[in-house]
XYZ file of C-alpha atoms in Angstrom:
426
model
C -27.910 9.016 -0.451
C -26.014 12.243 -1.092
C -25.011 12.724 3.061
C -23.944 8.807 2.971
C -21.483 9.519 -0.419
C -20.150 12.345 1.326
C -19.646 11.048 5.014
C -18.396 8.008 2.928
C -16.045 10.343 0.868
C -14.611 12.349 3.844
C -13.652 9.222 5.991
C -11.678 7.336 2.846
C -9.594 10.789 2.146
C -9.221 10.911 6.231
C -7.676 7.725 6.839
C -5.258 8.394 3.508
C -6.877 5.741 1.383
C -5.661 6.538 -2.459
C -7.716 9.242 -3.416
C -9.085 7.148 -6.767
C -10.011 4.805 -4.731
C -11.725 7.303 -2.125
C -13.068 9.031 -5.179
C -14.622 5.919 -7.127
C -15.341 3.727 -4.319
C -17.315 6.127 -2.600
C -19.772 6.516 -5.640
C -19.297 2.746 -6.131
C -20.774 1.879 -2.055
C -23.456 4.819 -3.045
C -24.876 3.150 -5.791
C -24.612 0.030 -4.984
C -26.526 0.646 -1.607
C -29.265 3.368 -2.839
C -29.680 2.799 -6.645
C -30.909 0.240 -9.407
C -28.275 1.186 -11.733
C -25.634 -1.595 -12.407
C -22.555 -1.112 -10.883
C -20.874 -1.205 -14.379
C -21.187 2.006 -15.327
C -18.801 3.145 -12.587
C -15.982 1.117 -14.926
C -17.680 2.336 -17.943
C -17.143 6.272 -16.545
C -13.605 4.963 -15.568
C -12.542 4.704 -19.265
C -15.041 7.048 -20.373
C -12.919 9.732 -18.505
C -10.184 9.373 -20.386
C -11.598 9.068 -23.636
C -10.341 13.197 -24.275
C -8.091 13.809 -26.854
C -6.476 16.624 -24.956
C -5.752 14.208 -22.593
C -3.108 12.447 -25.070
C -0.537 15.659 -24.563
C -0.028 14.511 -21.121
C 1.930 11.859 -21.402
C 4.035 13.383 -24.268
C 5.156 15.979 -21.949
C 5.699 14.363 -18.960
C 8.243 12.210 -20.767
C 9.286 15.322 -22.719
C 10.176 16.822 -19.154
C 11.885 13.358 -17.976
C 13.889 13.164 -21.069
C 15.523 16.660 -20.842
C 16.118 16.051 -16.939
C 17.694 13.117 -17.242
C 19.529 14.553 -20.304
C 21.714 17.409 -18.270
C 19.424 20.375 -18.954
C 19.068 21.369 -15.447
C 22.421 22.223 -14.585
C 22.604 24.281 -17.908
C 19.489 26.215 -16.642
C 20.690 26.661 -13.253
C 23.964 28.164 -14.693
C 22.522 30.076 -17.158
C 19.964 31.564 -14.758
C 22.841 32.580 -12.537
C 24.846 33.779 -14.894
C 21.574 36.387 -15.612
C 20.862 37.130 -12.024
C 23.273 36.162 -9.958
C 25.062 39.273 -10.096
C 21.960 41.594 -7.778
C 21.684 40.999 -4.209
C 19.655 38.308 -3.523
C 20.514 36.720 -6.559
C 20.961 32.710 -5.791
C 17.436 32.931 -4.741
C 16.179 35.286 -7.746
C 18.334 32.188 -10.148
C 15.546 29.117 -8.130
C 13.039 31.839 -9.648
C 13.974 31.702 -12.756
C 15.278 28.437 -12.634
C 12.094 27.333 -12.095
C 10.257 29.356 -14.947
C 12.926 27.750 -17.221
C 12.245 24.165 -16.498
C 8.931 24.295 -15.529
C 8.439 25.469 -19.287
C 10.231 22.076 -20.181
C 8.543 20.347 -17.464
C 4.859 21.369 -16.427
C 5.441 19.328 -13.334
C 5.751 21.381 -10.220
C 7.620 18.303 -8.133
C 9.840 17.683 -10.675
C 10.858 21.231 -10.537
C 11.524 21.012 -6.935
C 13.912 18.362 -7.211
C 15.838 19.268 -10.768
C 16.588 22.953 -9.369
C 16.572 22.293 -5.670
C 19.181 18.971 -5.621
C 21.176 21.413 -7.114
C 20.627 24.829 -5.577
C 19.792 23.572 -1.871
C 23.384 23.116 -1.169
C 24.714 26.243 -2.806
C 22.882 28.503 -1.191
C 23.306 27.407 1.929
C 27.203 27.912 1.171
C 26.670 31.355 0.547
C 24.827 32.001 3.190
C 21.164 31.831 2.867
C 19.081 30.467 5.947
C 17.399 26.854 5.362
C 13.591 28.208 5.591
C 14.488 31.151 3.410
C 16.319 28.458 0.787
C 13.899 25.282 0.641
C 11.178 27.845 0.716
C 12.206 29.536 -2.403
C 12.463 26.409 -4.084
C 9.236 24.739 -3.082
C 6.828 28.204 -3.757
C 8.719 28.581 -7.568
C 9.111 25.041 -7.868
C 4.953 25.174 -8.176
C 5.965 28.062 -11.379
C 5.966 24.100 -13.418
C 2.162 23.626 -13.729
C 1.718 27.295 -14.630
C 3.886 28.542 -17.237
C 2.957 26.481 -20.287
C 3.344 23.564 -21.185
C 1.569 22.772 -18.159
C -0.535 19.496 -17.305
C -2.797 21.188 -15.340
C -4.082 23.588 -18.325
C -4.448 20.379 -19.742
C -6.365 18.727 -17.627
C -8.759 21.739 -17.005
C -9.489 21.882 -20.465
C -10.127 18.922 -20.557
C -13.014 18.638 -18.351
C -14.578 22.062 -20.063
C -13.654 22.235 -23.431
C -11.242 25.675 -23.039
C -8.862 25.870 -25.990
C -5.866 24.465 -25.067
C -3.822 27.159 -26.692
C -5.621 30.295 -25.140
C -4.498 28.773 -21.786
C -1.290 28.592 -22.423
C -0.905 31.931 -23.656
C -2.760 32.802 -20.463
C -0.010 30.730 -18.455
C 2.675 32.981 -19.475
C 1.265 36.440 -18.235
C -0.089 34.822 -14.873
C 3.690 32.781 -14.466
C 5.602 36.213 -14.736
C 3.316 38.388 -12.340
C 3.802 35.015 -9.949
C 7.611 34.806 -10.149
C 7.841 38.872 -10.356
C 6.266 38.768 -7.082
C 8.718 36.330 -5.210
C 12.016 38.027 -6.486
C 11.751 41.492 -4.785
C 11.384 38.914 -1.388
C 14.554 36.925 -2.300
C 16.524 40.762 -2.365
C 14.671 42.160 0.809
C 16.081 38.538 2.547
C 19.492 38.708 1.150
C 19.738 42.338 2.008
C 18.960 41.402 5.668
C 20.743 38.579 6.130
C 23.844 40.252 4.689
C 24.592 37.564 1.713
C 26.834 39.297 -0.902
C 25.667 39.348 -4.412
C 28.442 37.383 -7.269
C 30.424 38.945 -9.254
C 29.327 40.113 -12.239
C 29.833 37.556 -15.247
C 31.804 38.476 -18.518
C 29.654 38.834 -21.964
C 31.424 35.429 -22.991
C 30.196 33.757 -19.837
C 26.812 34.624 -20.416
C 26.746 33.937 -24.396
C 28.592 30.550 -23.466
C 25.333 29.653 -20.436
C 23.257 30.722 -23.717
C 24.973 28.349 -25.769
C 24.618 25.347 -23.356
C 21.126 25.502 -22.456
C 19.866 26.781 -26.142
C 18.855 23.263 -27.251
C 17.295 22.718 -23.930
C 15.274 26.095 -24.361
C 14.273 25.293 -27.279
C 11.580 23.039 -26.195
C 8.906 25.815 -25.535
C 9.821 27.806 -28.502
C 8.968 24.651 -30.452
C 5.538 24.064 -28.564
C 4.246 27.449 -28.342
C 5.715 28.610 -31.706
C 4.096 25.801 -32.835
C 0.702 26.289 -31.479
C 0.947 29.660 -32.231
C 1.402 29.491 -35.857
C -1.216 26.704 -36.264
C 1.572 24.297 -37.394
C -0.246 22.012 -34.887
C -2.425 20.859 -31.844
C -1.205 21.418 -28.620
C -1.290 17.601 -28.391
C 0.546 17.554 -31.770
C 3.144 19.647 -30.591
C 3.360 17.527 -27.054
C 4.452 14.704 -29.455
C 6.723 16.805 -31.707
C 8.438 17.982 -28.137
C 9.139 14.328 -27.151
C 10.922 13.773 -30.790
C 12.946 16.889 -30.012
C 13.754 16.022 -26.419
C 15.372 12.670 -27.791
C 17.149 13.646 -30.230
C 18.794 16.630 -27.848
C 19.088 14.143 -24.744
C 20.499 11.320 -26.762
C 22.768 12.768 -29.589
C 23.658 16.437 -28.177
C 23.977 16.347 -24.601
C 24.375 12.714 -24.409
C 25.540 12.907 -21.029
C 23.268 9.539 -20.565
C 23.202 6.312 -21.619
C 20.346 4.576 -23.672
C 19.895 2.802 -20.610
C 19.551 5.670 -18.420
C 17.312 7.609 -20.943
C 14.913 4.135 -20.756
C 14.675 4.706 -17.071
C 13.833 7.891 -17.300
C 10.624 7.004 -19.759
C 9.339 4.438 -17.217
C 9.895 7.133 -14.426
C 6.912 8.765 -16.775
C 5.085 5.736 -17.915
C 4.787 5.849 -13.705
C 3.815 9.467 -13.553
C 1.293 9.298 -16.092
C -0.445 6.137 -15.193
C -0.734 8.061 -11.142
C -2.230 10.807 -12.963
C -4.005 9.064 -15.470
C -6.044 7.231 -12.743
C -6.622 10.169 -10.572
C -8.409 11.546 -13.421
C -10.721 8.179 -14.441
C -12.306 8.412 -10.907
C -12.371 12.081 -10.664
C -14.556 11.907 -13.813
C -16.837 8.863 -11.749
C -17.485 11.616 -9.547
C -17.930 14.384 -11.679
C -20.635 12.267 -13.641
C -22.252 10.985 -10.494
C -22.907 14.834 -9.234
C -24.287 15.938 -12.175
C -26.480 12.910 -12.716
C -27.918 13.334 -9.594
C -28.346 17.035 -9.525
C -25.930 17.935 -6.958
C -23.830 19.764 -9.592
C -27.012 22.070 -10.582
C -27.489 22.328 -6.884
C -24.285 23.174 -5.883
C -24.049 25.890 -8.590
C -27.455 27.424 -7.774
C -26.294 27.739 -3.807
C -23.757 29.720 -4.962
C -25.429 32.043 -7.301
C -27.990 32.554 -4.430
C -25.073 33.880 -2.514
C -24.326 36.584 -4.855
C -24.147 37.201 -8.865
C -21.556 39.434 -8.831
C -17.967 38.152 -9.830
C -15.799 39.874 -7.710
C -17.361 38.122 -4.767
C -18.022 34.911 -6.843
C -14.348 34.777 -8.329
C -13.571 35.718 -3.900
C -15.383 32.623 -2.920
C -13.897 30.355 -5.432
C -10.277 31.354 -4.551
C -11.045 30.469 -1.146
C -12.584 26.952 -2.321
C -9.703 26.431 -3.855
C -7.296 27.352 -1.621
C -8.874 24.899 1.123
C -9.152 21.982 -1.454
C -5.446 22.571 -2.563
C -3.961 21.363 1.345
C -5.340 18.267 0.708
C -5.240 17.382 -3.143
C -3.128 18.018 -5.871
C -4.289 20.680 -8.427
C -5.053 17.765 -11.160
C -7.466 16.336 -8.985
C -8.908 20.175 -8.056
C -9.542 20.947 -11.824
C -11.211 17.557 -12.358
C -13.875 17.530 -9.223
C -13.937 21.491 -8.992
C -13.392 23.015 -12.308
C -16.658 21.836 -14.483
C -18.471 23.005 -11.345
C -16.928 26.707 -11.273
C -16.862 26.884 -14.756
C -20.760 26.701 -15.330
C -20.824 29.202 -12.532
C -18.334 31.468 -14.575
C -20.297 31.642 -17.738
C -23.101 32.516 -15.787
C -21.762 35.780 -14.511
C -20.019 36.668 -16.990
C -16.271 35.502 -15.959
C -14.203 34.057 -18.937
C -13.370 30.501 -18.831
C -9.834 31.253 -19.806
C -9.336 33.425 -17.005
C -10.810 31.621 -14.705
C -8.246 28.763 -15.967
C -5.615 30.648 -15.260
C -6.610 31.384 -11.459
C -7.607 28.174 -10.777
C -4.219 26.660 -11.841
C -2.017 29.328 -9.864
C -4.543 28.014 -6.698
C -3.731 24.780 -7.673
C -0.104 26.295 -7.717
C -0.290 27.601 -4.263
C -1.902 24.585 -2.793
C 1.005 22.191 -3.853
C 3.526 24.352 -0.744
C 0.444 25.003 1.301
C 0.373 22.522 4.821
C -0.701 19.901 5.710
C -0.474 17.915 2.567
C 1.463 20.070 0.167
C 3.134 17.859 -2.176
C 6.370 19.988 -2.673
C 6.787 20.115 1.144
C 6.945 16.704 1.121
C 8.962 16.370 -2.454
C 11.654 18.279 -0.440
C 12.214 16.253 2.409
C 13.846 14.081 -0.313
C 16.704 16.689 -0.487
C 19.559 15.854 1.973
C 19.419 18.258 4.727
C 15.631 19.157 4.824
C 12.754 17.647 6.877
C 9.011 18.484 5.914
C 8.495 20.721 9.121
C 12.052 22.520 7.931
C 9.925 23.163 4.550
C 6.996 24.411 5.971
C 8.383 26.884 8.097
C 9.937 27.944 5.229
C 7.250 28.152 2.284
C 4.944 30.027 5.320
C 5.655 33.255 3.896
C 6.126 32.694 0.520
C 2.496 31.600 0.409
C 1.635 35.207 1.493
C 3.149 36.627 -1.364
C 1.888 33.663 -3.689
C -1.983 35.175 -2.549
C -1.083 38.355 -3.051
C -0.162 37.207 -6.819
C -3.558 35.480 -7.051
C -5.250 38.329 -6.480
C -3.564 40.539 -8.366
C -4.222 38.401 -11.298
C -8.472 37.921 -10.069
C -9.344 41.082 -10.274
C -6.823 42.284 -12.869
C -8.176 39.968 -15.552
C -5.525 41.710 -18.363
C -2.428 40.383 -16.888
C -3.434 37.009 -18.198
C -5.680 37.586 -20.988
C -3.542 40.178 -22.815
C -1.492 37.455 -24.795
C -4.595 35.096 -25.402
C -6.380 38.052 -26.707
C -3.573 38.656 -29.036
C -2.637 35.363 -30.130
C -5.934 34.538 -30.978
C -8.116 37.817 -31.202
C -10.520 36.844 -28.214
């Protein structure tokens, strides 16, 4: 039974059939041809999947991240960012960077990062200069900065499926976010130094207070969540609600560079994005019910351990899991089929959950530029002027320096548990 659901498994996700369908039908065929057990309780587990209330932030701040993009915010962020960095060589690329940090803190989606920041950025920095590779590579490796610096969906999602406070993630996001995007700027100088692009000049103090002014309302969207959160005013999935009120009433009555309209458009852009996640994560959790009833989970887990106990070399092996799932899935569907899995195997040598949240989302990070099926590669091919083989050669060595990152923040477990440990005493 076990080689037929995973022969089964491995042809549906090689011909590109929708991976619920891959993920759920292939436990569907296996029951259906090997067990007594009614087929219903594969659509029970469907629904049963999503009955999490951390699950409920989701959608808040997807359309929290649509609102304030269709709203203006990311040309305010884009000029603010410049107006900070843009003045040291290598600059454009250091303002994607932080670009990226900025919105994907509005965001937590790492394709919607790409596109906000690179429509925009693409074409500027090829007019001052910067090679295509170096340019859409920039934007696709800190584009993935979305689903790590908090509020991110993947956080979410992995505590979800393990029960991690949602809050002690987050915290955890912003340590492992700056180490990630302090690694990528000294590349964007190195590359501008060599390719002889000449840094802006410096803004006045009334530019820069004026870029603060602009984007403020726009930034105020994390201070709201993690302030929140962090003075126990709310839930994390509270304060994804309160961030949707807020993104409105910015979007609608203080940019209002929109109409109604428009902002309606942009909520069914992510009534679309959540449903495609939404159902991702239903047959992920057919899956994830199906191994452990069976035993494969326990068996899987035990194979491991028998490998080695010691969690340098465990936390080594799951990296490189990780790594290999993330050029073919997205780093939801990771955290759902994977994370339950590595997470038992964490507690059992002694790795902390939130840490291990942490690495497993800047994987997931890493596999969303990473060929063959890295969705940011293929989320820039939508900008005019880049083709997916264009992006790849360019995000090639940026995913060097994204691994270098990772490690960094394995085996140096402070970097992201110095804020959770303060925030919450841990």
């Amino acid at each position: 039974m076990v080689i037929t659901f995973l022969v089964l498994l491995a042809v549906l996700m090689l011909v590109g059939t929708p991976i619920f369908i891959a993920l759920a039908g292939s436990v569907a065929v296996t029951m259906g041809s090997f067990s007594h057990i009614p087929l219903t309780i594969v659509v029970e587990r469907l629904f049963a999947g999503l009955d999490k209330f951390p699950l409920m932030a989701i959608p808040f701040f997807i359309l929290t991240g649509s609102l304030m993009s269709a709203g203006g915010l990311s040309q305010r962020i884009i000029r603010l960012a410049n107006l900070l960095v843009g003045r040291f060589t290598g600059g454009m690329g250091m303002t994607a960077v932080s670009s990226s940090m900025f919105f994907g803190a509005i965001s937590g989606s790492s394709p919607a990062t790409v596109v906000s920041v690179g429509s925009l950025l693409y074409p500027a920095m090829r007019k001052e200069g910067y090679s295509g590779a170096f340019s859409i590579g920039v934007l696709v490796s800190s584009g993935s900065l979305g689903i790590i610096i908090p509020p991110s969906v993947v956080m979410i999602v992995y505590a979800a499926v393990t029960g991690v406070s949602v809050g002690a993630l987050f915290m955890a996001g912003v340590g492992a976010g700056l180490l990630y995007a302090a690694c990528l700027l000294p590349y964007c100088w190195y590359r501008a130094k060599k390719d002889g692009v000449k840094p802006m000049t410096p803004p006045s103090w009334s530019e820069v207070l004026l870029g603060f002014k602009e984007a403020s309302w726009g930034l105020g969207v994390p201070v709201v969540v993690l302030g929140g959160i962090y003075l126990g005013i709310f839930t994390p999935t509270e304060a994804a609600a309160v961030s949707v009120i807020y993104a409105l009433f910015v979007s609608a009555l203080i940019y209002r560079e929109k109409s109604l309209v428009e902002l309606f458009h942009s909520m069914v852009e992510a009534a679309t994005t959540t449903a495609q996640v939404m159902i991702i994560l239903s047959a992920a959790s057919v899956l994830a019910w199906f191994l452990t009833s069976n035993g494969l989970a326990t068996m899987l887990a035990s194979s491991i351990l028998s490998l080695s106990e010691n969690p340098y070399h465990i936390f080594l092996l799951i990296n490189v899991t990780v790594l290999i799932a993330g050029m073919f899935l997205d780093a939801s569907s990771i955290m759902v089929i994977l994370a339950p899995l590595f997470y038992t195997i964490g507690l059992r040598v002694g790795i902390d959950p939130v840490h291990l949240g942490a690495v497993l989302t800047v994987n997931g990070a890493i596999g969303m530029f990473t060929p063959p099926f890295g969705l940011n590669l293929f989320v820039a091919g939508t900008l005019k002027g880049v083709d997916y083989l264009q992006a790849v050669r360019g995000a090639i060595p940026f995913i060097g320096i994204a691994l270098f990152a990772l490690m960094l923040l394995t085996y140096v477990p402070a970097i992201s548990m110095w804020l959770p440990n303060v925030v919450y005493g841990r």
